[in-house]
Coordinates of C-alpha atoms in Angstrom, one line a residue:
Chain W
X258 CA -20.4 128.3 0.2
X259 CA -20.7 125.7 2.8
X260 CA -24.1 124.1 2.0
X261 CA -24.3 122.9 5.7
X262 CA -24.2 126.4 7.1
X263 CA -27.2 128.5 8.0
X264 CA -29.6 125.7 8.5
X265 CA -31.7 125.3 11.7
X266 CA -30.5 122.7 14.1
X267 CA -32.9 120.7 16.2
X268 CA -33.1 118.9 19.5
X269 CA -33.6 115.2 18.6
X270 CA -35.1 112.8 21.1
X271 CA -35.6 109.1 21.3
X272 CA -38.8 107.8 22.8
X273 CA -39.1 104.0 23.7
X274 CA -42.4 102.0 23.5
X275 CA -41.6 99.2 25.7
X276 CA -43.9 96.2 25.3
X277 CA -43.9 93.3 27.7
X278 CA -46.2 90.2 27.8
X279 CA -47.8 89.2 31.1
X280 CA -48.1 85.4 30.7
X281 CA -50.4 84.7 33.7
X282 CA -52.7 87.6 32.8
X283 CA -52.5 87.0 29.0
X284 CA -52.1 90.7 28.4
X285 CA -49.7 92.9 26.5
X286 CA -48.4 95.6 28.6
X287 CA -46.5 98.8 28.2
X288 CA -43.9 100.3 30.5
X289 CA -44.6 103.9 31.5
X290 CA -42.9 106.6 33.6
X291 CA -44.3 109.5 35.6
X292 CA -42.7 112.5 33.9
X293 CA -40.6 114.4 36.6
X294 CA -40.2 117.9 35.0
X295 CA -42.3 120.6 33.2
X296 CA -44.1 120.8 30.9
X297 CA -46.5 117.9 31.7
X298 CA -44.9 117.1 35.1
X299 CA -46.5 114.0 36.7
X300 CA -48.2 112.9 33.6
X301 CA -47.6 109.4 32.1
X302 CA -44.8 109.3 29.5
X303 CA -42.8 106.9 27.3
X304 CA -39.2 106.5 28.3
X305 CA -37.4 109.3 26.5
X306 CA -34.3 111.4 26.2
X307 CA -32.2 113.5 24.0
X308 CA -29.7 112.3 21.3
X309 CA -26.2 113.4 22.2
X310 CA -23.5 114.7 19.8
X311 CA -21.4 111.6 19.8
X312 CA -24.0 108.8 19.8
X313 CA -26.0 107.2 17.1
X314 CA -29.9 106.9 17.3
X315 CA -29.6 103.2 18.1
X316 CA -27.1 103.9 20.9
X317 CA -29.2 106.7 22.3
X318 CA -32.2 104.4 22.5
X319 CA -30.3 101.7 24.4
X320 CA -28.7 104.2 26.8
X321 CA -32.2 105.8 27.6
X322 CA -33.8 102.5 28.0
X323 CA -31.1 101.3 30.5
X324 CA -30.9 104.5 32.3
X325 CA -34.7 105.0 32.9
X326 CA -35.8 101.4 33.3
X327 CA -32.6 99.3 34.0
X328 CA -33.6 97.1 31.0
X329 CA -30.6 96.0 28.9
X330 CA -30.2 93.7 25.8
X331 CA -33.8 93.7 24.8
X332 CA -35.1 93.5 21.2
X333 CA -35.4 97.0 19.8
X334 CA -36.5 98.3 16.6
X335 CA -37.1 101.8 15.2
X336 CA -40.7 102.5 14.6
X337 CA -41.2 106.0 13.2
X338 CA -39.9 109.6 13.3
X339 CA -42.2 112.2 14.6
X340 CA -41.5 115.8 13.6
X341 CA -44.5 118.1 13.8
X342 CA -43.5 121.6 14.7
X343 CA -45.6 122.0 17.8
X344 CA -45.6 118.3 19.1
X345 CA -43.7 119.2 22.3
X346 CA -44.8 122.5 24.0
X347 CA -41.4 122.8 25.8
X348 CA -39.4 123.3 22.6
X349 CA -39.1 122.0 19.0
X350 CA -38.1 118.4 19.3
X351 CA -37.9 115.8 16.6
X352 CA -38.5 112.4 18.2
X353 CA -37.4 109.0 16.8
X354 CA -39.7 106.3 18.4
X355 CA -38.2 102.8 19.0
X356 CA -40.2 99.8 20.2
X357 CA -38.8 97.3 22.5
X358 CA -40.0 93.7 23.3
X359 CA -39.2 92.2 26.6
X360 CA -40.8 89.6 29.0
X361 CA -42.3 91.3 32.0
X362 CA -39.6 91.6 34.6
X363 CA -39.3 93.2 38.0
X364 CA -37.8 96.6 37.7
X365 CA -35.3 97.6 40.3
X366 CA -37.1 99.3 43.2
X367 CA -34.7 102.2 43.2
X368 CA -35.7 102.8 39.7
X369 CA -39.4 102.5 40.3
X370 CA -39.1 105.0 43.1
X371 CA -37.0 107.5 41.1
X372 CA -38.9 107.3 37.8
X373 CA -42.3 106.0 38.7
X374 CA -42.0 103.2 36.3
X375 CA -45.0 101.0 35.9
X376 CA -46.4 98.3 33.6
X377 CA -49.9 99.2 32.1
X378 CA -52.2 97.0 30.0
X379 CA -52.2 98.1 26.5
X380 CA -56.0 97.8 26.4
X381 CA -56.4 100.3 29.3
X382 CA -53.8 103.0 28.8
X383 CA -53.9 106.4 30.5
X384 CA -53.6 109.6 28.6
X385 CA -50.0 110.1 27.7
X386 CA -48.1 113.4 27.2
X387 CA -47.8 115.0 23.7
X388 CA -48.2 112.6 20.9
X389 CA -47.1 109.5 22.8
X390 CA -50.6 107.8 22.6
X391 CA -50.2 108.0 18.7
X392 CA -46.7 106.7 19.0
X393 CA -48.0 103.6 21.0
X394 CA -50.8 103.1 18.3
X395 CA -48.3 103.2 15.5
X396 CA -45.9 100.9 17.4
X397 CA -48.5 98.3 18.1
X398 CA -49.5 98.3 14.4
X399 CA -45.8 97.7 13.7
X400 CA -45.7 94.9 16.1
X401 CA -48.9 93.4 14.6
X402 CA -47.4 93.5 11.1
X403 CA -43.9 92.2 12.3
X404 CA -45.3 89.1 13.9
X405 CA -46.7 88.2 10.6
X406 CA -43.4 88.5 8.7
X407 CA -40.8 88.0 11.4
X408 CA -40.4 85.7 14.5
X409 CA -40.3 88.8 16.7
X410 CA -43.3 87.7 18.8
X411 CA -41.1 85.0 20.5
X412 CA -39.1 87.8 22.1
X413 CA -42.1 88.2 24.4
X414 CA -42.2 84.6 25.6
X415 CA -40.0 82.7 28.0
X416 CA -37.6 80.0 26.8
X417 CA -40.3 77.3 26.9
X418 CA -44.0 77.8 26.5
X419 CA -47.1 75.7 25.4
X420 CA -49.0 76.1 22.1
X421 CA -51.9 77.6 24.0
X422 CA -49.6 80.3 25.5
X423 CA -48.2 81.0 22.0
X424 CA -51.6 81.4 20.8
X425 CA -52.7 83.7 23.7
X426 CA -49.7 85.8 23.0
X427 CA -50.9 86.4 19.4
X428 CA -54.5 87.1 20.6
X429 CA -53.1 89.7 23.0
X430 CA -51.0 91.4 20.3
X431 CA -53.7 91.4 17.7
X432 CA -56.3 92.4 20.4
X433 CA -58.8 89.9 19.1
X434 CA -59.4 86.2 18.7
X435 CA -57.6 84.1 16.1
X436 CA -58.6 80.9 14.3
X437 CA -57.1 78.4 16.6
X438 CA -56.9 75.4 14.2
X439 CA -55.4 77.4 11.5
X440 CA -52.9 79.0 13.8
X441 CA -51.7 75.7 15.1
X442 CA -51.4 74.1 11.6
X443 CA -49.4 77.3 10.3
X444 CA -47.1 77.5 13.3
X445 CA -46.3 73.8 13.1
X446 CA -45.7 73.8 9.4
X447 CA -43.1 76.7 9.8
X448 CA -40.8 74.1 11.4
X449 CA -39.6 76.5 14.0
X450 CA -40.9 74.7 17.2
X451 CA -39.3 72.0 19.1
X452 CA -41.5 69.8 21.3
X453 CA -39.9 69.1 24.7
X454 CA -40.5 66.0 26.8
X455 CA -41.7 68.1 29.7
X456 CA -45.3 69.2 30.4
X457 CA -47.0 72.2 31.9
X458 CA -49.4 70.8 34.4
X459 CA -50.6 73.9 36.2
X460 CA -53.4 74.9 34.0
X461 CA -54.8 71.4 33.2
X462 CA -54.7 67.9 34.8
X463 CA -53.5 66.2 31.5
X464 CA -50.9 68.9 31.0
X465 CA -49.7 70.4 27.7
X466 CA -46.3 69.8 26.3
X467 CA -43.8 72.7 26.4
X468 CA -42.2 73.8 23.2
X469 CA -39.1 75.9 22.5
X470 CA -38.3 77.8 19.3
X471 CA -35.4 76.5 17.3
X472 CA -33.0 79.5 17.1
X473 CA -31.1 78.0 14.1
X474 CA -34.2 77.5 12.0
X475 CA -35.4 81.0 12.9
X476 CA -32.0 82.5 11.8
X477 CA -32.4 80.6 8.5
X478 CA -36.0 81.8 8.0
X479 CA -34.9 85.4 8.8
X480 CA -32.3 85.2 6.0
X481 CA -34.8 83.7 3.6
X482 CA -37.7 86.0 4.6
X483 CA -40.1 84.6 7.1
X484 CA -43.7 84.6 6.2
X485 CA -46.0 83.7 8.8
X486 CA -49.2 84.0 6.7
X487 CA -51.6 84.2 9.6
X488 CA -55.3 84.3 8.9
X489 CA -57.0 86.1 11.8
X490 CA -60.8 85.8 12.3
Chain D
X201 CA -33.6 123.5 35.7
X202 CA -34.9 123.5 32.1
X203 CA -34.6 119.8 30.9
X204 CA -34.3 121.1 27.2
X205 CA -31.2 123.1 27.9
X206 CA -27.7 121.9 27.3
X207 CA -28.5 119.2 24.9
X208 CA -26.7 118.9 21.5
X209 CA -28.8 120.2 18.6
X210 CA -28.4 118.4 15.2
X211 CA -28.8 119.2 11.5
X212 CA -31.8 117.1 10.3
X213 CA -32.2 116.3 6.7
X214 CA -34.8 114.6 4.6
X215 CA -33.8 112.3 1.7
X216 CA -36.3 111.1 -0.9
X217 CA -36.1 107.6 -2.6
X218 CA -38.3 108.3 -5.7
X219 CA -39.5 105.2 -7.4
X220 CA -41.1 105.2 -10.8
X221 CA -42.3 102.4 -12.9
X222 CA -41.4 102.3 -16.6
X223 CA -44.3 100.6 -18.1
X224 CA -42.8 99.9 -21.6
X225 CA -39.5 98.8 -20.3
X226 CA -41.2 96.8 -17.3
X227 CA -38.5 98.3 -15.0
X228 CA -38.7 99.8 -11.5
X229 CA -36.7 103.0 -11.7
X230 CA -35.1 105.6 -9.3
X231 CA -34.8 109.3 -9.7
X232 CA -31.2 110.5 -8.9
X233 CA -29.4 113.8 -8.9
X234 CA -25.9 114.8 -9.5
X235 CA -24.7 116.5 -6.3
X236 CA -23.6 120.0 -6.9
X237 CA -21.5 120.8 -3.9
X238 CA -18.8 119.3 -1.7
X239 CA -18.3 116.8 -0.1
X240 CA -18.9 114.2 -2.9
X241 CA -19.7 116.7 -5.6
X242 CA -20.7 115.2 -9.0
X243 CA -21.6 111.9 -7.4
X244 CA -25.1 110.5 -7.6
X245 CA -27.4 111.3 -4.7
X246 CA -31.0 111.0 -3.5
X247 CA -33.0 114.2 -3.6
X248 CA -32.2 115.7 -0.1
X249 CA -32.2 118.9 1.9
X250 CA -32.4 120.3 5.4
X251 CA -35.6 120.5 7.7
X252 CA -36.1 124.2 8.7
X253 CA -37.3 125.5 11.9
X254 CA -40.9 126.0 11.0
X255 CA -41.8 123.0 8.9
X256 CA -42.7 119.3 9.8
X257 CA -40.8 116.4 8.4
X258 CA -43.6 115.6 5.9
X259 CA -43.6 119.2 4.7
X260 CA -39.9 119.2 4.3
X261 CA -40.0 116.1 2.2
X262 CA -42.7 117.6 -0.1
X263 CA -40.8 120.9 -0.4
X264 CA -37.5 119.2 -1.3
X265 CA -39.2 116.9 -3.7
X266 CA -40.9 119.7 -5.4
X267 CA -37.8 122.0 -5.5
X268 CA -35.4 119.4 -6.8
X269 CA -37.5 117.5 -9.2
X270 CA -40.6 119.5 -9.9
X271 CA -42.8 116.6 -8.8
X272 CA -45.9 117.4 -6.7
X273 CA -48.7 115.5 -5.1
X274 CA -47.1 112.1 -5.3
X275 CA -47.5 109.2 -2.8
X276 CA -44.9 109.6 0.0
X277 CA -44.2 107.6 3.0
X278 CA -41.6 107.7 5.6
X279 CA -39.1 104.9 5.5
X280 CA -36.5 105.2 8.2
X281 CA -34.4 107.6 10.2
X282 CA -30.7 107.3 9.7
X283 CA -28.5 108.7 12.5
X284 CA -25.0 107.2 12.6
X285 CA -22.6 109.8 13.9
X286 CA -20.2 109.7 10.8
X287 CA -22.8 109.0 8.0
X288 CA -22.2 112.4 6.3
X289 CA -18.5 113.5 6.2
X290 CA -19.6 117.1 5.9
X291 CA -21.1 117.4 9.3
X292 CA -23.3 115.4 11.7
X293 CA -26.6 115.1 9.9
X294 CA -29.5 112.9 11.0
X295 CA -31.6 112.1 7.9
X296 CA -35.2 110.9 7.6
X297 CA -35.7 108.9 4.5
X298 CA -39.0 109.0 2.6
X299 CA -40.1 106.9 -0.4
X300 CA -42.1 108.4 -3.1
X301 CA -44.1 106.4 -5.8
X302 CA -44.9 108.0 -9.1
X303 CA -45.4 107.1 -12.7
X304 CA -42.3 108.0 -14.9
X305 CA -42.8 111.4 -16.2
X306 CA -40.8 113.9 -18.1
X307 CA -38.9 116.2 -15.7
X308 CA -38.8 119.8 -16.7
X309 CA -35.6 120.4 -18.9
X310 CA -34.6 123.3 -16.7
X311 CA -34.6 121.1 -13.7
X312 CA -32.7 118.3 -15.5
X313 CA -30.1 120.9 -16.4
X314 CA -29.7 122.5 -13.0
X315 CA -29.9 119.3 -10.9
X316 CA -28.8 116.6 -13.2
X317 CA -31.9 114.7 -12.5
X318 CA -32.1 111.2 -14.2
X319 CA -34.1 108.0 -13.9
X320 CA -32.0 104.9 -13.2
X321 CA -33.0 101.2 -13.3
X322 CA -33.2 100.0 -9.8
X323 CA -31.3 96.7 -10.9
X324 CA -28.4 98.6 -12.1
X325 CA -27.8 101.5 -9.7
X326 CA -24.5 103.5 -9.7
X327 CA -22.6 104.0 -6.4
X328 CA -24.4 106.6 -4.4
X329 CA -23.1 109.1 -1.7
X330 CA -22.8 108.3 1.9
X331 CA -25.5 105.6 3.1
X332 CA -27.8 106.4 0.3
X333 CA -27.4 102.8 -1.3
X334 CA -28.5 101.5 2.0
X335 CA -31.4 103.8 2.1
X336 CA -32.5 102.7 -1.3
X337 CA -32.2 98.9 -0.3
X338 CA -34.4 99.6 2.9
X339 CA -37.0 101.6 1.0
X340 CA -37.3 98.8 -1.7
X341 CA -37.7 96.2 1.0
X342 CA -40.4 98.5 2.7
X343 CA -42.1 98.8 -0.8
X344 CA -42.0 95.0 -1.2
X345 CA -43.7 94.6 2.2
X346 CA -46.1 97.4 1.6
X347 CA -47.5 96.0 -1.7
X348 CA -48.4 92.8 0.2
X349 CA -50.5 94.7 2.7
X350 CA -51.6 97.9 1.0
X351 CA -52.6 98.8 -2.5
X352 CA -49.6 101.1 -2.7
X353 CA -48.4 99.4 -5.9
X354 CA -51.3 101.0 -7.9
X355 CA -49.6 104.3 -7.4
X356 CA -47.0 103.3 -9.9
X357 CA -49.5 102.4 -12.7
X358 CA -51.5 104.6 -15.1
X359 CA -55.2 105.0 -14.6
X360 CA -56.0 101.9 -16.8
X361 CA -53.8 98.8 -17.2
X362 CA -54.0 95.1 -18.2
X363 CA -53.6 92.2 -15.8
X364 CA -50.3 91.4 -17.6
X365 CA -49.0 94.9 -16.8
X366 CA -50.1 94.5 -13.2
X367 CA -48.3 91.4 -12.9
X368 CA -45.1 92.8 -14.7
X369 CA -45.2 95.6 -12.0
X370 CA -45.2 93.2 -9.2
X371 CA -42.5 91.2 -10.7
X372 CA -40.4 94.4 -11.2
X373 CA -40.8 95.3 -7.6
X374 CA -40.1 91.9 -6.2
X375 CA -37.2 91.7 -8.7
X376 CA -38.1 88.0 -9.5
X377 CA -40.8 86.0 -11.1
X378 CA -44.3 85.4 -9.4
X379 CA -46.7 82.6 -9.8
X380 CA -48.9 84.0 -12.6
X381 CA -52.1 81.8 -12.0
X382 CA -52.0 82.4 -8.2
X383 CA -51.4 86.1 -8.7
X384 CA -54.5 86.6 -11.0
X385 CA -56.7 84.5 -8.7
X386 CA -55.9 86.5 -5.8
X387 CA -55.9 89.9 -7.3
X388 CA -59.5 89.2 -8.8
X389 CA -60.6 87.8 -5.5
X390 CA -59.7 91.1 -3.8
X391 CA -62.6 92.8 -5.7
X392 CA -60.6 95.9 -6.3
X393 CA -60.4 95.7 -10.1
X394 CA -63.0 96.9 -12.6
X395 CA -62.9 95.3 -16.0
X396 CA -63.3 98.0 -18.8
X397 CA -64.9 97.5 -22.2
X398 CA -61.7 98.7 -23.8
X399 CA -58.9 96.6 -25.0
X400 CA -55.1 97.1 -25.1
X401 CA -54.2 96.0 -28.6
X402 CA -50.5 97.0 -29.1
X403 CA -48.9 94.0 -27.5
X404 CA -51.1 91.3 -29.0
X405 CA -53.5 90.8 -31.9
X406 CA -56.4 89.5 -29.7
X407 CA -55.9 92.3 -27.3
X408 CA -56.1 92.3 -23.4
X409 CA -58.9 94.0 -21.5
X410 CA -58.0 97.2 -19.6
X411 CA -58.8 97.3 -15.9
X412 CA -59.0 100.1 -13.4
X413 CA -58.9 100.0 -9.7
X414 CA -62.0 100.8 -7.8
X415 CA -60.9 103.6 -5.3
X416 CA -64.0 103.1 -3.1
X417 CA -63.3 99.5 -2.6
X418 CA -59.7 100.3 -2.0
X419 CA -60.6 102.9 0.7
X420 CA -62.9 100.3 2.3
X421 CA -60.0 97.7 2.4
X422 CA -57.5 100.3 3.7
X423 CA -59.7 100.9 6.7
X424 CA -60.3 97.1 7.2
X425 CA -56.7 96.1 6.7
X426 CA -55.8 95.1 3.1
X427 CA -54.2 91.8 3.0
X428 CA -52.8 90.8 -0.4
X429 CA -51.5 87.4 0.6
X430 CA -49.3 87.0 -2.3
X431 CA -47.2 83.8 -2.7
X432 CA -44.2 84.4 -4.8
X433 CA -42.2 81.7 -6.3

């Protein structure tokens, strides 16, 4: 008897929770689409699609992200697999959620027109289809944990940034204030930041030095187990 | 056009990484089965099976665990979803891995006979089928992170335990020594342990007080975000 026979087969989807950081607005944002088919046509949705026969889950996630948003080579990580029987009223669909981190960029205007793509503030999200709000909540919680134990947060920043901007990023992800002195002490102690000669002078007269993260030290810390033991107040 | 039509459907499996803690041997163990069908018949395997049409992933994981091992009501958590195209030579199967935590118990002898169920030390695992070794590695890493930020570790201990036993558990999960003084200080500061009047007297003449964890405080910490900021040496 072939033990693989006579078992149900399932539609498997990938849904992408795409976080971007809006540096001027100091806000964590989420890229959403207007759904263009039934059920739930015209409702806000994550970027999603079905896994094909000849592609891995990771490949499907990259393909769907590229196709629906034009985004390519962004940081992606699997978040959770959702499999409740009635989660999608259209059919039984098991969905693997991925979260993606990117700096906010302009999305090609053809794609915006076709897919209704739009950045929304995470703190003021609309109602999303199906279990997508729960997917966002879980992915945000993953992100909050990940930036404690990995340098993933830096994916959301431009190449050079000030310490204030780094701190604002962490506040935006945690969605609450953090202890500024403690944060600075810890981030400096990690040894992953390189102070540049150049200053950012738009926000204050005196200016604040730009920093960039040292990719080599980060690679080393990743191998050894980064531990950004961050006390938040 | 129905957007759900014309997409590939997939076999979806659940595989359970079942960790148990052997208190006398101070070892983290893994429950494995002898696979009873081709491909890879007679090789060591995780407890796995296919998700049916009318059950959620969580329900499938519980059913498969109960059916293959007789274990019921144990702590279970989703670990990761594995979907590489060629991961199972029998057919394309997408597998959702769950990890389970339990104290080591006797498995019903009928089940042992039928499924070849056996506890193996995590530090001396045999070669497992397909990508099951990678699944174990990832689940162990999940567990190591989870015991830093949740009280999941206590699921592996009996109702009452000594501080030395708790420390040995953390050492067994991390697979290396930890700073004993620091660990005790932090675990006491969390306020989740209740000292009992009773002593454990088998391992030393003077005896060591038994503790038990306070479920109420743990529930409170879970809601607020447990943070067992554990320095390991």
